XYZ file of N, CA, C and O in Angstrom:
520
model
N 28.961 -6.766 -23.131
C 27.870 -6.315 -22.287
C 28.406 -6.106 -20.868
O 29.084 -6.969 -20.324
N 28.062 -4.989 -20.275
C 28.509 -4.670 -18.917
C 27.753 -5.520 -17.888
O 26.645 -5.985 -18.139
N 28.359 -5.671 -16.731
C 27.774 -6.451 -15.649
C 26.394 -5.906 -15.266
O 25.458 -6.672 -15.027
N 26.248 -4.570 -15.211
C 24.963 -3.950 -14.879
C 23.894 -4.307 -15.901
O 22.743 -4.546 -15.562
N 24.291 -4.345 -17.176
C 23.343 -4.686 -18.240
C 22.895 -6.145 -18.124
O 21.722 -6.459 -18.327
N 23.835 -7.012 -17.795
C 23.514 -8.438 -17.622
C 22.529 -8.602 -16.469
O 21.549 -9.354 -16.576
N 22.773 -7.907 -15.356
C 21.860 -7.988 -14.211
C 20.462 -7.494 -14.579
O 19.464 -8.080 -14.186
N 20.404 -6.406 -15.338
C 19.098 -5.859 -15.729
C 18.342 -6.845 -16.619
O 17.145 -7.086 -16.423
N 19.034 -7.437 -17.585
C 18.399 -8.423 -18.462
C 17.927 -9.628 -17.634
O 16.810 -10.111 -17.810
N 18.768 -10.082 -16.708
C 18.407 -11.222 -15.854
C 17.182 -10.896 -15.005
O 16.284 -11.732 -14.833
N 17.122 -9.677 -14.478
C 15.986 -9.255 -13.653
C 14.705 -9.192 -14.480
O 13.648 -9.663 -14.044
N 14.794 -8.648 -15.682
C 13.617 -8.559 -16.554
C 13.155 -9.953 -16.982
O 11.955 -10.242 -17.006
N 14.095 -10.837 -17.279
C 13.723 -12.210 -17.642
C 13.033 -12.926 -16.481
O 12.033 -13.628 -16.677
N 13.560 -12.737 -15.279
C 12.936 -13.351 -14.109
C 11.536 -12.781 -13.891
O 10.578 -13.530 -13.644
N 11.399 -11.469 -14.017
C 10.089 -10.842 -13.874
C 9.106 -11.341 -14.912
O 7.947 -11.639 -14.603
N 9.570 -11.452 -16.141
C 8.716 -11.961 -17.221
C 8.300 -13.400 -16.939
O 7.140 -13.770 -17.140
N 9.235 -14.205 -16.459
C 8.918 -15.593 -16.106
C 7.875 -15.677 -14.999
O 6.966 -16.512 -15.048
N 7.997 -14.800 -14.007
C 7.015 -14.793 -12.921
C 5.629 -14.376 -13.421
O 4.623 -14.954 -13.017
N 5.591 -13.376 -14.294
C 4.305 -12.951 -14.854
C 3.681 -14.099 -15.654
O 2.490 -14.396 -15.508
N 4.478 -14.753 -16.477
C 3.982 -15.880 -17.277
C 3.468 -17.000 -16.369
O 2.387 -17.551 -16.591
N 4.254 -17.335 -15.330
C 3.822 -18.384 -14.400
C 2.540 -17.972 -13.683
O 1.629 -18.789 -13.493
N 2.458 -16.700 -13.292
C 1.257 -16.210 -12.624
C 0.029 -16.315 -13.508
O -1.047 -16.715 -13.048
N 0.191 -15.973 -14.778
C -0.920 -16.118 -15.727
C -1.300 -17.589 -15.853
O -2.477 -17.944 -15.912
N -0.295 -18.463 -15.851
C -0.557 -19.902 -15.884
C -1.346 -20.370 -14.679
O -2.224 -21.230 -14.793
N -1.047 -19.792 -13.513
C -1.812 -20.121 -12.305
C -3.298 -19.813 -12.488
O -4.152 -20.527 -11.978
N -3.570 -18.742 -13.195
C -4.953 -18.286 -13.345
C -5.674 -18.935 -14.520
O -6.904 -18.899 -14.583
N -4.925 -19.526 -15.451
C -5.548 -19.998 -16.691
C -5.078 -21.397 -17.082
O -5.535 -22.386 -16.530
N -4.145 -21.476 -18.012
C -3.820 -22.715 -18.719
C -3.102 -23.784 -17.887
O -3.109 -24.945 -18.284
N -2.503 -23.444 -16.754
C -1.808 -24.448 -15.933
C -2.403 -24.568 -14.540
O -1.784 -25.117 -13.633
N -3.588 -24.073 -14.381
C -4.210 -24.024 -13.058
C -4.277 -25.392 -12.391
O -3.943 -25.552 -11.218
N -4.706 -26.386 -13.128
C -4.840 -27.745 -12.584
C -3.467 -28.309 -12.183
O -3.331 -28.941 -11.133
N -2.476 -28.067 -13.028
C -1.138 -28.592 -12.734
C -0.539 -27.921 -11.494
O 0.121 -28.581 -10.696
N -0.772 -26.633 -11.321
C -0.264 -25.967 -10.117
C -0.946 -26.505 -8.868
O -0.336 -26.543 -7.796
N -2.183 -26.959 -8.991
C -2.872 -27.535 -7.834
C -2.157 -28.792 -7.334
O -2.211 -29.103 -6.144
N -1.464 -29.485 -8.226
C -0.728 -30.696 -7.839
C 0.425 -30.379 -6.900
O 0.942 -31.259 -6.214
N 0.831 -29.121 -6.857
C 1.960 -28.733 -6.010
C 1.537 -28.225 -4.637
O 2.392 -28.036 -3.774
N 0.261 -27.996 -4.432
C -0.193 -27.469 -3.145
C -0.181 -28.598 -2.114
O -0.851 -29.613 -2.293
N 0.590 -28.423 -1.037
C 0.619 -29.473 -0.004
C -0.752 -29.653 0.647
O -1.534 -28.698 0.764
N -1.026 -30.862 1.076
C -2.322 -31.164 1.698
C -2.540 -30.390 2.997
O -3.675 -30.160 3.394
N -1.474 -29.982 3.670
C -1.612 -29.300 4.953
C -1.967 -27.809 4.822
O -2.273 -27.157 5.822
N -1.941 -27.260 3.608
C -2.331 -25.857 3.427
C -3.818 -25.736 3.750
O -4.638 -26.479 3.206
N -4.200 -24.799 4.642
C -5.592 -24.739 5.103
C -6.601 -24.187 4.094
O -7.795 -24.242 4.348
N -6.139 -23.680 2.969
C -7.039 -23.162 1.938
C -7.320 -24.240 0.901
O -6.566 -25.201 0.771
N -8.392 -24.035 0.136
C -8.647 -24.929 -0.988
C -7.485 -24.796 -1.968
O -6.902 -23.720 -2.114
N -7.165 -25.887 -2.640
C -6.046 -25.873 -3.580
C -6.220 -24.799 -4.655
O -5.281 -24.081 -4.985
N -7.426 -24.661 -5.176
C -7.663 -23.666 -6.225
C -7.480 -22.245 -5.690
O -6.905 -21.392 -6.365
N -7.928 -21.997 -4.465
C -7.750 -20.673 -3.857
C -6.265 -20.368 -3.690
O -5.809 -19.255 -3.964
N -5.508 -21.357 -3.260
C -4.071 -21.188 -3.092
C -3.401 -20.877 -4.427
O -2.565 -19.977 -4.529
N -3.784 -21.607 -5.470
C -3.199 -21.402 -6.800
C -3.549 -20.015 -7.333
O -2.691 -19.305 -7.859
N -4.799 -19.612 -7.206
C -5.206 -18.293 -7.693
C -4.494 -17.167 -6.939
O -3.982 -16.227 -7.548
N -4.438 -17.284 -5.629
C -3.778 -16.264 -4.819
C -2.297 -16.155 -5.164
O -1.769 -15.056 -5.339
N -1.632 -17.283 -5.266
C -0.210 -17.252 -5.599
C 0.016 -16.746 -7.016
O 1.029 -16.091 -7.302
N -0.925 -17.012 -7.913
C -0.821 -16.496 -9.277
C -0.839 -14.979 -9.312
O -0.016 -14.348 -9.975
N -1.781 -14.376 -8.580
C -1.829 -12.914 -8.513
C -0.554 -12.362 -7.878
O -0.022 -11.339 -8.316
N -0.062 -13.066 -6.857
C 1.184 -12.645 -6.212
C 2.368 -12.690 -7.165
O 3.210 -11.770 -7.176
N 2.447 -13.741 -7.969
C 3.554 -13.851 -8.923
C 3.477 -12.776 -9.997
O 4.503 -12.231 -10.399
N 2.276 -12.468 -10.453
C 2.131 -11.403 -11.450
C 2.573 -10.064 -10.856
O 3.315 -9.301 -11.491
N 2.149 -9.791 -9.636
C 2.541 -8.537 -8.980
C 4.052 -8.477 -8.761
O 4.687 -7.439 -9.019
N 4.622 -9.563 -8.311
C 6.066 -9.595 -8.053
C 6.859 -9.468 -9.345
O 7.851 -8.732 -9.408
N 6.440 -10.160 -10.387
C 7.123 -10.058 -11.675
C 7.059 -8.649 -12.236
O 8.051 -8.114 -12.748
N 5.890 -8.030 -12.108
C 5.729 -6.650 -12.575
C 6.622 -5.710 -11.776
O 7.272 -4.823 -12.343
N 6.678 -5.911 -10.475
C 7.535 -5.077 -9.627
C 9.008 -5.246 -9.996
O 9.762 -4.263 -10.019
N 9.432 -6.465 -10.296
C 10.827 -6.674 -10.703
C 11.159 -5.889 -11.963
O 12.240 -5.306 -12.078
N 10.238 -5.851 -12.888
C 10.489 -5.185 -14.162
C 10.387 -3.668 -14.038
O 11.200 -2.937 -14.603
N 9.416 -3.172 -13.281
C 9.104 -1.747 -13.289
C 9.570 -0.950 -12.072
O 9.512 0.277 -12.094
N 9.999 -1.621 -11.017
C 10.313 -0.878 -9.794
C 11.529 0.029 -9.979
O 12.472 -0.311 -10.695
N 11.499 1.183 -9.304
C 12.670 2.070 -9.340
C 13.887 1.394 -8.711
O 13.752 0.506 -7.857
N 15.051 1.827 -9.106
C 16.323 1.252 -8.645
C 16.396 1.197 -7.114
O 16.908 0.240 -6.547
N 15.854 2.217 -6.447
C 15.991 2.275 -4.985
C 15.227 1.148 -4.270
O 15.513 0.842 -3.125
N 14.263 0.518 -4.941
C 13.507 -0.594 -4.349
C 13.946 -1.962 -4.862
O 13.428 -2.987 -4.425
N 14.887 -1.969 -5.780
C 15.299 -3.200 -6.457
C 15.725 -4.303 -5.486
O 15.292 -5.449 -5.617
N 16.551 -3.974 -4.506
C 17.019 -5.003 -3.560
C 15.868 -5.569 -2.738
O 15.818 -6.764 -2.466
N 14.928 -4.709 -2.354
C 13.778 -5.175 -1.569
C 12.905 -6.124 -2.384
O 12.471 -7.162 -1.883
N 12.664 -5.764 -3.636
C 11.838 -6.608 -4.509
C 12.557 -7.938 -4.761
O 11.931 -9.003 -4.762
N 13.859 -7.884 -4.966
C 14.637 -9.111 -5.160
C 14.582 -10.024 -3.944
O 14.452 -11.240 -4.068
N 14.642 -9.428 -2.753
C 14.551 -10.220 -1.523
C 13.161 -10.844 -1.397
O 13.029 -12.000 -0.966
N 12.130 -10.099 -1.785
C 10.763 -10.654 -1.768
C 10.628 -11.813 -2.754
O 9.997 -12.829 -2.445
N 11.232 -11.659 -3.932
C 11.183 -12.741 -4.925
C 11.890 -13.984 -4.388
O 11.382 -15.107 -4.505
N 13.058 -13.789 -3.779
C 13.783 -14.931 -3.204
C 12.954 -15.589 -2.104
O 12.877 -16.822 -2.032
N 12.311 -14.765 -1.274
C 11.468 -15.303 -0.203
C 10.301 -16.102 -0.777
O 9.940 -17.163 -0.254
N 9.718 -15.612 -1.863
C 8.611 -16.332 -2.499
C 9.083 -17.694 -3.002
O 8.395 -18.695 -2.837
N 10.280 -17.741 -3.589
C 10.809 -19.024 -4.060
C 11.068 -19.981 -2.892
O 10.939 -21.190 -3.051
N 11.406 -19.447 -1.747
C 11.587 -20.280 -0.547
C 10.231 -20.780 -0.050
O 10.067 -21.950 0.286
N 9.243 -19.891 -0.045
C 7.908 -20.233 0.462
C 7.237 -21.314 -0.392
O 6.502 -22.145 0.144
N 7.467 -21.321 -1.693
C 6.815 -22.325 -2.542
C 7.565 -23.658 -2.575
O 7.045 -24.640 -3.101
N 8.747 -23.701 -1.989
C 9.519 -24.951 -1.977
C 8.743 -26.119 -1.366
O 8.800 -27.232 -1.903
N 7.983 -25.929 -0.274
C 7.192 -27.065 0.240
C 6.225 -27.641 -0.792
O 5.941 -28.837 -0.768
N 5.732 -26.807 -1.701
C 4.863 -27.312 -2.764
C 5.613 -28.233 -3.704
O 5.089 -29.269 -4.129
N 6.844 -27.873 -4.017
C 7.663 -28.730 -4.874
C 7.999 -30.035 -4.168
O 8.007 -31.107 -4.784
N 8.260 -29.932 -2.879
C 8.539 -31.139 -2.086
C 7.290 -32.016 -2.024
O 7.372 -33.242 -2.167
N 6.118 -31.390 -1.834
C 4.856 -32.154 -1.787
C 4.599 -32.873 -3.107
O 4.141 -34.014 -3.119
N 4.902 -32.219 -4.212
C 4.715 -32.868 -5.513
C 5.594 -34.114 -5.591
O 5.159 -35.161 -6.082
N 6.805 -34.009 -5.074
C 7.726 -35.156 -5.089
C 7.262 -36.258 -4.123
O 7.145 -37.419 -4.515
N 6.989 -35.879 -2.881
C 6.668 -36.896 -1.870
C 5.302 -37.550 -2.091
O 5.098 -38.689 -1.683
N 4.390 -36.824 -2.742
C 3.062 -37.375 -3.015
C 2.959 -37.982 -4.410
O 1.871 -38.390 -4.827
N 4.074 -37.988 -5.135
C 4.142 -38.605 -6.476
C 3.084 -38.027 -7.419
O 2.413 -38.763 -8.145
N 2.943 -36.707 -7.410
C 1.943 -36.045 -8.257
C 2.564 -35.609 -9.579
O 3.577 -34.913 -9.603
N 1.942 -36.008 -10.665
C 2.412 -35.634 -11.995
C 1.901 -34.246 -12.362
O 0.717 -33.964 -12.204
N 2.805 -33.417 -12.849
C 2.437 -32.092 -13.365
C 3.647 -31.525 -14.078
O 4.792 -31.775 -13.694
N 3.399 -30.752 -15.108
C 4.455 -30.084 -15.871
C 5.470 -31.051 -16.460
O 6.656 -30.753 -16.535
N 5.040 -32.221 -16.829
C 5.941 -33.208 -17.408
C 6.797 -33.931 -16.378
O 7.633 -34.756 -16.734
N 6.592 -33.620 -15.126
C 7.336 -34.290 -14.052
C 6.538 -35.526 -13.647
O 5.771 -35.516 -12.695
N 6.748 -36.592 -14.396
C 5.927 -37.786 -14.231
C 6.688 -38.971 -13.645
O 6.204 -40.089 -13.658
N 7.877 -38.701 -13.117
C 8.634 -39.731 -12.395
C 9.229 -39.087 -11.151
O 9.428 -37.865 -11.100
N 9.533 -39.911 -10.168
C 10.171 -39.377 -8.956
C 11.532 -38.762 -9.276
O 11.917 -37.763 -8.672
N 12.236 -39.321 -10.218
C 13.546 -38.782 -10.606
C 13.410 -37.364 -11.143
O 14.163 -36.470 -10.749
N 12.441 -37.142 -12.001
C 12.217 -35.798 -12.564
C 11.760 -34.825 -11.479
O 12.197 -33.670 -11.436
N 10.860 -35.300 -10.608
C 10.368 -34.420 -9.543
C 11.492 -34.076 -8.568
O 11.588 -32.942 -8.111
N 12.363 -35.018 -8.287
C 13.498 -34.761 -7.406
C 14.478 -33.786 -8.058
O 14.969 -32.848 -7.412
N 14.748 -33.979 -9.323
C 15.674 -33.087 -10.038
C 15.173 -31.647 -10.002
O 15.964 -30.704 -9.857
N 13.869 -31.467 -10.103
C 13.301 -30.118 -10.078
C 13.609 -29.404 -8.769
O 13.788 -28.186 -8.736
N 13.654 -30.144 -7.682
C 13.922 -29.530 -6.379
C 15.258 -28.787 -6.360
O 15.411 -27.797 -5.661
N 16.207 -29.259 -7.146
C 17.532 -28.642 -7.154
C 17.568 -27.334 -7.946
O 18.554 -26.596 -7.878
N 16.504 -27.033 -8.678
C 16.451 -25.771 -9.418
C 15.944 -24.610 -8.554
O 16.187 -23.453 -8.868
N 15.269 -24.918 -7.458
C 14.740 -23.857 -6.606
C 15.861 -22.981 -6.021
O 15.729 -21.757 -6.045
N 16.961 -23.536 -5.540
C 18.059 -22.667 -5.074
C 18.613 -21.771 -6.186
O 19.036 -20.639 -5.914
N 18.576 -22.242 -7.418
C 19.032 -21.409 -8.535
C 18.109 -20.207 -8.735
O 18.580 -19.100 -9.034
N 16.816 -20.414 -8.580
C 15.868 -19.304 -8.686
C 16.079 -18.284 -7.561
O 16.012 -17.068 -7.783
N 16.348 -18.783 -6.375
C 16.634 -17.895 -5.239
C 17.883 -17.074 -5.524
O 17.894 -15.847 -5.349
N 18.920 -17.732 -5.984
C 20.166 -17.046 -6.340
C 19.916 -16.013 -7.441
O 20.389 -14.877 -7.365
N 19.173 -16.386 -8.474
C 18.865 -15.498 -9.588
C 18.165 -14.230 -9.090
O 18.513 -13.115 -9.475
N 17.173 -14.413 -8.222
C 16.433 -13.262 -7.688
C 17.359 -12.332 -6.910
O 17.281 -11.104 -7.040
N 18.240 -12.902 -6.121
C 19.143 -12.084 -5.305
C 20.252 -11.439 -6.134
O 20.547 -10.254 -5.984
N 20.832 -12.200 -7.014
C 21.953 -11.695 -7.821
C 21.512 -10.620 -8.806
O 22.179 -9.598 -8.943
N 20.386 -10.827 -9.469
C 19.944 -9.878 -10.493
C 19.452 -8.552 -9.913
O 19.290 -7.581 -10.635
N 19.224 -8.520 -8.610
C 18.741 -7.292 -7.976
C 19.782 -6.650 -7.051
O 19.464 -5.757 -6.275
N 21.002 -7.117 -7.140
C 22.090 -6.484 -6.397
C 22.198 -6.892 -4.938
O 22.954 -6.278 -4.187
N 21.484 -7.930 -4.522
C 21.601 -8.391 -3.142
C 22.873 -9.215 -2.922
O 23.321 -9.361 -1.800
N 23.419 -9.744 -3.985
C 24.687 -10.482 -3.947
C 25.646 -9.796 -4.925
O 25.259 -9.475 -6.030
N 26.835 -9.583 -4.507
C 27.804 -8.938 -5.417
C 28.716 -9.928 -6.079
O 28.885 -11.004 -5.828
């Protein structure tokens, strides 16, 4: 498989994951996503979860369907989104909130180390990193 093909598959997988997560925000994982919203966010937790869910669906769709000329921009937006949601992951850890099977501080802390991988994935699969 060529490097370009690997990047395309990685981009489509990331987009699909974002769409799935976004649907989860709106439906079957709504309550669990609320556990990640920091207390300092000025919106209601449910409003934050719903809004971010629609954003993830839009971003995932854009990753999959956007023309090549916009690919780097969409990838940068995806990376930025992963940076923006990091405080939610930190809040889940610092507030000891159980969600998504993360029911110990060790598990919640370990999850924090996956966020940089998502940022890298978004950038690498869209040609922002060579």
